[in-house]
Tab-separated table of C-alpha atoms and ligand atoms in Angstrom:
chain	number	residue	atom	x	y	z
I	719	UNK	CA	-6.800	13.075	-14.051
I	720	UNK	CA	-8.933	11.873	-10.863
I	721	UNK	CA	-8.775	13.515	-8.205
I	722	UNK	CA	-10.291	10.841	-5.768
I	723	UNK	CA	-7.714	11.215	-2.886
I	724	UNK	CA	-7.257	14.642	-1.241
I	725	UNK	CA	-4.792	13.605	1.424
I	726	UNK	CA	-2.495	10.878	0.909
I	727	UNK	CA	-0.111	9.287	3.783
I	728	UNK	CA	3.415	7.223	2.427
I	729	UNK	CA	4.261	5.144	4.939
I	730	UNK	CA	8.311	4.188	3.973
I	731	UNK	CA	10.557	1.365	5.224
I	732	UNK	CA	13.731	0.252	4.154
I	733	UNK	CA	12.595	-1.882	1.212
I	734	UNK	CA	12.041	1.743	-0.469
I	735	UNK	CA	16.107	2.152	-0.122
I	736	UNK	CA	17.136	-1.037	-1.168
I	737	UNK	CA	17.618	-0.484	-4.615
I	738	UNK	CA	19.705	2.237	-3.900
I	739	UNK	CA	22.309	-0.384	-2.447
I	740	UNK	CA	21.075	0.039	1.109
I	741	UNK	CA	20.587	-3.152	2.996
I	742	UNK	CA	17.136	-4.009	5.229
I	743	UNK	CA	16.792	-5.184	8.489
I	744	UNK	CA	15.179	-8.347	8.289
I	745	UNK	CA	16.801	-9.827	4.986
I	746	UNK	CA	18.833	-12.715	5.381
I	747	UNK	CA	21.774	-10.289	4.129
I	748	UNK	CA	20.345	-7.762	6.290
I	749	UNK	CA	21.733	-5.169	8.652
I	750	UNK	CA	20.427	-7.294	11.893
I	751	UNK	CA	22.087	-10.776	9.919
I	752	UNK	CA	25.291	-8.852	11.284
I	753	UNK	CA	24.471	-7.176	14.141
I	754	UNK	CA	22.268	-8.310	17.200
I	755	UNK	CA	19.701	-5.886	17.343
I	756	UNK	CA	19.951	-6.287	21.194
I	757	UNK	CA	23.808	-4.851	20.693
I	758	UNK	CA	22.280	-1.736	18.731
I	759	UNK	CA	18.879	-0.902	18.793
I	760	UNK	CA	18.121	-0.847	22.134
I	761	UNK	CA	18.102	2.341	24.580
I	762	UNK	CA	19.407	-0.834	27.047
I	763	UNK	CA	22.169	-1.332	24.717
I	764	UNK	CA	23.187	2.023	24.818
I	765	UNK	CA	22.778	2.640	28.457
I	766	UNK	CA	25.112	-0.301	28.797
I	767	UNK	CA	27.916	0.194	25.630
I	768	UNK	CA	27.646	3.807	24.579
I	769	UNK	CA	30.241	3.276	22.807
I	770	UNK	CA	29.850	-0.029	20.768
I	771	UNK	CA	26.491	1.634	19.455
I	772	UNK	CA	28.216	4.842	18.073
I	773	UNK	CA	30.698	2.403	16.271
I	774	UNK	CA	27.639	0.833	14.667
I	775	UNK	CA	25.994	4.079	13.532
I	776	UNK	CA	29.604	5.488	12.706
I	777	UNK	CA	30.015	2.762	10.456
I	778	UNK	CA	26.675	2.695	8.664
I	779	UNK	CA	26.491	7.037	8.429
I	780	UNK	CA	29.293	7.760	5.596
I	781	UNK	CA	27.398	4.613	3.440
I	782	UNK	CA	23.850	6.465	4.101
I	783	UNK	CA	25.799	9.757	3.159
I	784	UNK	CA	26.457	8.489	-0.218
I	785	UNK	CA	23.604	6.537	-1.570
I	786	UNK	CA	21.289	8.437	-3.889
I	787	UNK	CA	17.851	8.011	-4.272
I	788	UNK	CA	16.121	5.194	-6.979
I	789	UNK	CA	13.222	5.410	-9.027
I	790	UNK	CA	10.784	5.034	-6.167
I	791	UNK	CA	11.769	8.350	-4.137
I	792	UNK	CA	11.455	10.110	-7.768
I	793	UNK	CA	7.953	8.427	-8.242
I	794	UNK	CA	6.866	10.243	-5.091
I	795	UNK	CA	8.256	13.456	-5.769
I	796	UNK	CA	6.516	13.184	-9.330
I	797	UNK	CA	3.321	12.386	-6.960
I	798	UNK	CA	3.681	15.577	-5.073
I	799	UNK	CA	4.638	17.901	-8.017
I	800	UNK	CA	1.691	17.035	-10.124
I	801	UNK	CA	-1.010	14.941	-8.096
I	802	UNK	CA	-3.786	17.755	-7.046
I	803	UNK	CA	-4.189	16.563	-3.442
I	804	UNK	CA	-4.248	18.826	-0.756
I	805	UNK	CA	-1.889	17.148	1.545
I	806	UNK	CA	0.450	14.226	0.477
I	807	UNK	CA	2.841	13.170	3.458
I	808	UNK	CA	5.712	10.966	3.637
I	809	UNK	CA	5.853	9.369	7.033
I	810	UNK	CA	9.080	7.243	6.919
I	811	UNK	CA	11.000	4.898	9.398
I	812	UNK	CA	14.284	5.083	7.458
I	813	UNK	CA	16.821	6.762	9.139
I	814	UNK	CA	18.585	7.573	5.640
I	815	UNK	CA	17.725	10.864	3.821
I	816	UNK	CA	16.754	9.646	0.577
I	817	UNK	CA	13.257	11.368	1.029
I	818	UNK	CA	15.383	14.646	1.195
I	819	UNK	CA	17.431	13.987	-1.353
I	820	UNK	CA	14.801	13.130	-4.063
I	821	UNK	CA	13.518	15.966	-3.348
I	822	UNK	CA	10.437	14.719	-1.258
I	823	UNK	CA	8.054	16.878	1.100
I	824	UNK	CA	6.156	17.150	4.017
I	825	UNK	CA	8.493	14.159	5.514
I	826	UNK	CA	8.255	13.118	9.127
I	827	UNK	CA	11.146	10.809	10.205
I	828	UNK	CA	9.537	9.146	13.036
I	829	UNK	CA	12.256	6.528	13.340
I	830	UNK	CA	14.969	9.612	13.532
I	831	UNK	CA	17.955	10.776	11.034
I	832	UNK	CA	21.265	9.069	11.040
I	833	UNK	CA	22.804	12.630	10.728
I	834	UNK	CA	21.092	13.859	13.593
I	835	UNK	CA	22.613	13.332	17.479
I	836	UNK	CA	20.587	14.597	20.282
I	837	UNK	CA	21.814	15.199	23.675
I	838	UNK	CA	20.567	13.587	26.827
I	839	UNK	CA	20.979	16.100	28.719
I	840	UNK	CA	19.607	19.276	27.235
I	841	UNK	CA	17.932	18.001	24.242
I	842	UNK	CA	19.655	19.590	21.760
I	843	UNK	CA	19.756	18.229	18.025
I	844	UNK	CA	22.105	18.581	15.538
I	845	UNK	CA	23.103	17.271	12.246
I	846	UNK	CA	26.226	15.941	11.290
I	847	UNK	CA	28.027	13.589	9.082
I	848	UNK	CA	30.996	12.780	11.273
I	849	UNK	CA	31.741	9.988	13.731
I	850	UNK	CA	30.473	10.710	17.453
I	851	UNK	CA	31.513	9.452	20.578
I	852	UNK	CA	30.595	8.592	23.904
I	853	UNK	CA	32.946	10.749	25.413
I	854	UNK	CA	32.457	13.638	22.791
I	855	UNK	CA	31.288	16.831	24.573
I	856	UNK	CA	27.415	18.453	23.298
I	857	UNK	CA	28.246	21.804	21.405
I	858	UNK	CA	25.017	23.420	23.352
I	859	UNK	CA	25.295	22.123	26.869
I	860	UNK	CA	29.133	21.263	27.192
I	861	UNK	CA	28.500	18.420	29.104
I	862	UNK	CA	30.386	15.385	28.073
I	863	UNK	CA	28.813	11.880	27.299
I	864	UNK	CA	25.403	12.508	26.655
I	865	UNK	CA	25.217	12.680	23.092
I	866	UNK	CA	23.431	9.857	21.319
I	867	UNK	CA	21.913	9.169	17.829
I	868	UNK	CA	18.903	10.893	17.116
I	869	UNK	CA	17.654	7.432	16.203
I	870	UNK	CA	14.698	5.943	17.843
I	871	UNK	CA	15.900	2.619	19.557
I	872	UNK	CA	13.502	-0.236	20.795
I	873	UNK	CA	11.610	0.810	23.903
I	874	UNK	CA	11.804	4.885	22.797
I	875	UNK	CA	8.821	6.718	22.184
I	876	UNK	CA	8.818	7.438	18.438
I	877	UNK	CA	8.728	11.497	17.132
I	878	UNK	CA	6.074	13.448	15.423
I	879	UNK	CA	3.409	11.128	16.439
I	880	UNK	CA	0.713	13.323	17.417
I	881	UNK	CA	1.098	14.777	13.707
I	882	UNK	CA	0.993	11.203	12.202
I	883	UNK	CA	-2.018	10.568	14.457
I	884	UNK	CA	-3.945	13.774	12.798
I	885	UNK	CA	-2.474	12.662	9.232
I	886	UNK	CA	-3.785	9.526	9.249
I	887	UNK	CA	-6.905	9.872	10.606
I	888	UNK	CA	-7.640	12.779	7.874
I	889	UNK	CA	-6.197	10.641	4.921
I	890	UNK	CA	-8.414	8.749	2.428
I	891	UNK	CA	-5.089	7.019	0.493
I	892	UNK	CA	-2.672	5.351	2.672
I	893	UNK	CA	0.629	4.015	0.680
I	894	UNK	CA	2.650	1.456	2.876
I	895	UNK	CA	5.873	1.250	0.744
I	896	UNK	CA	9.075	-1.401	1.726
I	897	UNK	CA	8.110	-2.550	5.227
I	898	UNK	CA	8.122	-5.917	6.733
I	899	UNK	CA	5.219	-4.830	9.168
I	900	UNK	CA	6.215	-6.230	12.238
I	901	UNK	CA	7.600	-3.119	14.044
I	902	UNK	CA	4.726	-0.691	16.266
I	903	UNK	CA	3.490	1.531	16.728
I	904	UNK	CA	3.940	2.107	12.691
I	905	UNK	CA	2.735	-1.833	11.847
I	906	UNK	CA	-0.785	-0.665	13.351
I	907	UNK	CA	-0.735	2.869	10.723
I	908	UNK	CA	-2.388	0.616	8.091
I	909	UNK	CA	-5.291	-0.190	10.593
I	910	UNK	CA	-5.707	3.650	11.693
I	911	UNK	CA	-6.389	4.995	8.288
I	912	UNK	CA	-8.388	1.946	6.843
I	913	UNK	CA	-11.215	2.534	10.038
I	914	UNK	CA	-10.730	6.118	9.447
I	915	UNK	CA	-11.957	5.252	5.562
I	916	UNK	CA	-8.476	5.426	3.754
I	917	UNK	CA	-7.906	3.237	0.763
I	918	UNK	CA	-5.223	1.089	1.643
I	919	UNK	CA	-2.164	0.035	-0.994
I	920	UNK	CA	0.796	-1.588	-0.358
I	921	UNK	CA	4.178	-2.224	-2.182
I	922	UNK	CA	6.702	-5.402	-1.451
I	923	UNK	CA	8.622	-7.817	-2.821
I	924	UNK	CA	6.659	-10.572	-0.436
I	925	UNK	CA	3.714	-10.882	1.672
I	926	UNK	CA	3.694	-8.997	4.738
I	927	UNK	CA	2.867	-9.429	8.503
I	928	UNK	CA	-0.194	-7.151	8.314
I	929	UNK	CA	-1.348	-8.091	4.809
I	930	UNK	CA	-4.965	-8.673	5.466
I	931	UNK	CA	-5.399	-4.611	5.977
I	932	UNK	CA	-4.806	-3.700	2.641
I	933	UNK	CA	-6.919	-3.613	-0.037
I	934	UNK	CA	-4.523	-3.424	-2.835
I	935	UNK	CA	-1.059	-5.482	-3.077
I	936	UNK	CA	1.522	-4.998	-5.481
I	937	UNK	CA	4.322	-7.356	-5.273
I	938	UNK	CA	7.721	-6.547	-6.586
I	939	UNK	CA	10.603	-3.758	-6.616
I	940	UNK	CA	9.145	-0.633	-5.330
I	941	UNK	CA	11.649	1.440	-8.185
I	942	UNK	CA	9.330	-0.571	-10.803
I	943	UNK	CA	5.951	-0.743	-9.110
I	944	UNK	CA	5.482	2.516	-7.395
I	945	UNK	CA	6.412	4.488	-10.643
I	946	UNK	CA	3.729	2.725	-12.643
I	947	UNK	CA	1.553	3.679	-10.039
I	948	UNK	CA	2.079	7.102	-9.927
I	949	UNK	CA	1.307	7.219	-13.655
I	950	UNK	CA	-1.770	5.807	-13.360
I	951	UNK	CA	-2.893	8.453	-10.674
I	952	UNK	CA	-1.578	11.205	-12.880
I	953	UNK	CA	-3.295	9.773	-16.047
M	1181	LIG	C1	11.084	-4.283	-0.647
M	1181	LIG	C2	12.164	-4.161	-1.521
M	1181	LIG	C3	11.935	-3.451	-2.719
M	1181	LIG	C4	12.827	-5.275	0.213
M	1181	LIG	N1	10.729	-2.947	-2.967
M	1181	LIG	N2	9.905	-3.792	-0.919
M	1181	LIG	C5	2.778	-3.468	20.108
M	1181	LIG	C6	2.876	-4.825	19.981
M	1181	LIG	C7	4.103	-5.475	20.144
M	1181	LIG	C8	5.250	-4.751	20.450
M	1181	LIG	C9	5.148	-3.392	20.587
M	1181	LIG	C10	3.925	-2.760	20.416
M	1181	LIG	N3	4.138	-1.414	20.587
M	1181	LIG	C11	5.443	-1.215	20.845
M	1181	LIG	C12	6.080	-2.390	20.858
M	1181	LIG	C13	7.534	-2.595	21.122
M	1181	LIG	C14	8.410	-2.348	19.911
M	1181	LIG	C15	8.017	-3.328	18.793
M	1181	LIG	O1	7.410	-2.980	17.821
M	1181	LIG	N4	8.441	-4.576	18.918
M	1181	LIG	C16	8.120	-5.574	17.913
M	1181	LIG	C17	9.349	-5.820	17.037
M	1181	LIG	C18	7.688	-6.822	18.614
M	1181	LIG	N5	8.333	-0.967	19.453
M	1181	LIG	C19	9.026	-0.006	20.042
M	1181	LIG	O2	9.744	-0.195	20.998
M	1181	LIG	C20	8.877	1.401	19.479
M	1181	LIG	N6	8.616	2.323	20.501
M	1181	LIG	C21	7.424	2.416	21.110
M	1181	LIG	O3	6.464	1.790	20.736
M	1181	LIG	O4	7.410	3.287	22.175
M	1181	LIG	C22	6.338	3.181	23.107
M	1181	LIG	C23	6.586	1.933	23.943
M	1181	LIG	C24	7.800	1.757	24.544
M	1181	LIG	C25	8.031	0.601	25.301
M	1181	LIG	C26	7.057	-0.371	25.414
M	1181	LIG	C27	5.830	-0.178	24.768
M	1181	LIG	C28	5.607	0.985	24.034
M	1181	LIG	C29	10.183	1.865	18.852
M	1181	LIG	C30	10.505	1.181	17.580
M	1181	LIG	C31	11.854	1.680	17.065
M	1181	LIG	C32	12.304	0.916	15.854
M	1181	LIG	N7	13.648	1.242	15.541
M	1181	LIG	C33	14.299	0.517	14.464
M	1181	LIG	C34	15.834	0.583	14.649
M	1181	LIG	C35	16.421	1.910	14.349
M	1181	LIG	C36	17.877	1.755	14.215
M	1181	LIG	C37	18.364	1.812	12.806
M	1181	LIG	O5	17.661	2.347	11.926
M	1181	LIG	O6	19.484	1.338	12.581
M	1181	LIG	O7	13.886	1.029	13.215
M	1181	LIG	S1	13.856	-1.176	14.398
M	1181	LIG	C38	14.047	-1.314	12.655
M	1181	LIG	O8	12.803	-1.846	12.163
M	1181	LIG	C39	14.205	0.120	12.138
M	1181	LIG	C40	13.145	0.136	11.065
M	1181	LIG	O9	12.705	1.460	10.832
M	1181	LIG	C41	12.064	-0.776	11.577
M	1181	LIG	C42	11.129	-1.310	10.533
M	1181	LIG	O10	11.809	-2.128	9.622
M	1181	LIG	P1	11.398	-2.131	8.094
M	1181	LIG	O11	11.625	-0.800	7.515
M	1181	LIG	O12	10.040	-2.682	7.964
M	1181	LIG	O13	12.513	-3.104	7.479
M	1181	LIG	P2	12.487	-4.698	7.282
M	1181	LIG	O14	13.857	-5.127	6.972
M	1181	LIG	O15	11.810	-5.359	8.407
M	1181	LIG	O16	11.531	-4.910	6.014
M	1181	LIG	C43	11.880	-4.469	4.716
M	1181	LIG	C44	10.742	-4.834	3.790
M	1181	LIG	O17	11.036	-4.324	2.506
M	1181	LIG	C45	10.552	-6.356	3.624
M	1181	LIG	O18	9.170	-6.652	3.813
M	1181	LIG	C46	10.977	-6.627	2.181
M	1181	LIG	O19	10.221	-7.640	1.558
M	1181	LIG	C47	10.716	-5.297	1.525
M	1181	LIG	N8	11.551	-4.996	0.354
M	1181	LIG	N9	13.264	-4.793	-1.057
M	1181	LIG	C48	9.739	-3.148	-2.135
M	1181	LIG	N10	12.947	-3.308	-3.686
């Protein structure tokens, strides 16, 4: 087996959990085909219709409950069971737990958790499964109507980013896996690593906004690709 790459960042998007029945954004059957992401994904939106946005997440939080992971969240398990790096890091903007449920590590959910709701007020987080609403009081605080996904909406500062900063500066394999590229700060990960010296890769079904950063592209279902992949490494 090489062992050319002693840290490795995964940079996940929701192309990784489409063939586990979950839709993207940006498809033409996508989540945002339905929805305008005005309506849901802004902290604006929520300032204005607390409410409306809950409904959204309410609706979309017993399907995320259910799926299961595919072949590509087992390929990166596999990765991190056997590959002899030092570090390998999953840096997702999903807002599912696949990751978790595949049995990934070292996973930093910069776009937030769908089962997570933080409160305005004091700030605390907690996970649940259940609908939440706007008037629903937080179980730390007791103050009523400040709870809110723990979801990072458009114009929100993203989490764990001064850890991301330090992994990808230090990595010398950067995976971008299921992303359209077009949302930042994560669009401009690619660039970090690749001037820090990283070996870039990506995985999609099409070309992608920030395609010219990567030295490696390998087009088609991440559940088919990334496996194959990980063999190679491992070989
Ligand atoms: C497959 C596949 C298969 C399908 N196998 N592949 C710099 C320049 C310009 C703008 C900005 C900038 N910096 C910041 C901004 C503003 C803004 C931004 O980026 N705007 C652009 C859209 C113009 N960013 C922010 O506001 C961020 N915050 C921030 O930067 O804070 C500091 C700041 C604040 C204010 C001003 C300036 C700075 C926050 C971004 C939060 C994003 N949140 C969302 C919604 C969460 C709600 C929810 O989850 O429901 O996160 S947006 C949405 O897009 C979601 C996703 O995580 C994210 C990325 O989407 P993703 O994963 O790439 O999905 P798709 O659908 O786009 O692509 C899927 C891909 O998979 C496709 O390419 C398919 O081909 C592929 N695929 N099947 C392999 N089987």
């Amino acid at each position: 087996m090489t062992e050319k790459y002693k840290n490795i960042v995964i940079l996940t998007g929701a192309g990784i959990s489409a063939e586990s029945g979950l839709s993207t954004f940006r498809a033409e059957n996508g989540l945002w085909n339905k929805h305008r992401v005005e309506d849901v994904a802004t902290i604006e939106a929520f300032e204005r219709n607390p409410e409306y946005v809950h409904d959204f997440y309410n609706e979309l939080r017993p399907e995320l409950y259910k799926a299961q992971p595919n072949p590509a969240h087992s390929a990166i398990t596999l990765l991190q069971d056997k590959y002899p790096a030092d570090k390998i890091s999953i840096v997702t903007q999903n807002v599912d737990t696949l990751h978790e449920k595949a049995g990934n590590k070292n996973i930093y959910h910069i776009h937030g958790q769908i089962n997570q709701i933080v409160c305005l007020n004091c700030g605390h987080i907690f996970e649940t499964w259940n609908d939440v609403h706007a008037d629903d009081v937080c179980p730390h605080c007791h103050i009523q109507g400040m709870l809110k996904p723990n979801i990072v909406f458009f114009g929100e500062n993203l989490l764990y980013m001064e850890k991301v900063d330090t992994l990808l500066k230090n990595c010398n394999l950067f995976l971008s896996i299921g992303t359209s590229g077009v949302v930042y700060p994560a669009a401009g990960f690619v660039q970090i690593a690749k001037m820090c010296g990283a070996y870039t890769c990506e995985f999609n079904m099409e070309t992608t906004s920030n395609n010219y950063l990567f030295d490696r592209h390998i087009i088609g279902p991440a559940g088919t690709t990334l496996p194959k992949f990980v063999e190679e490494l491992l070989i």
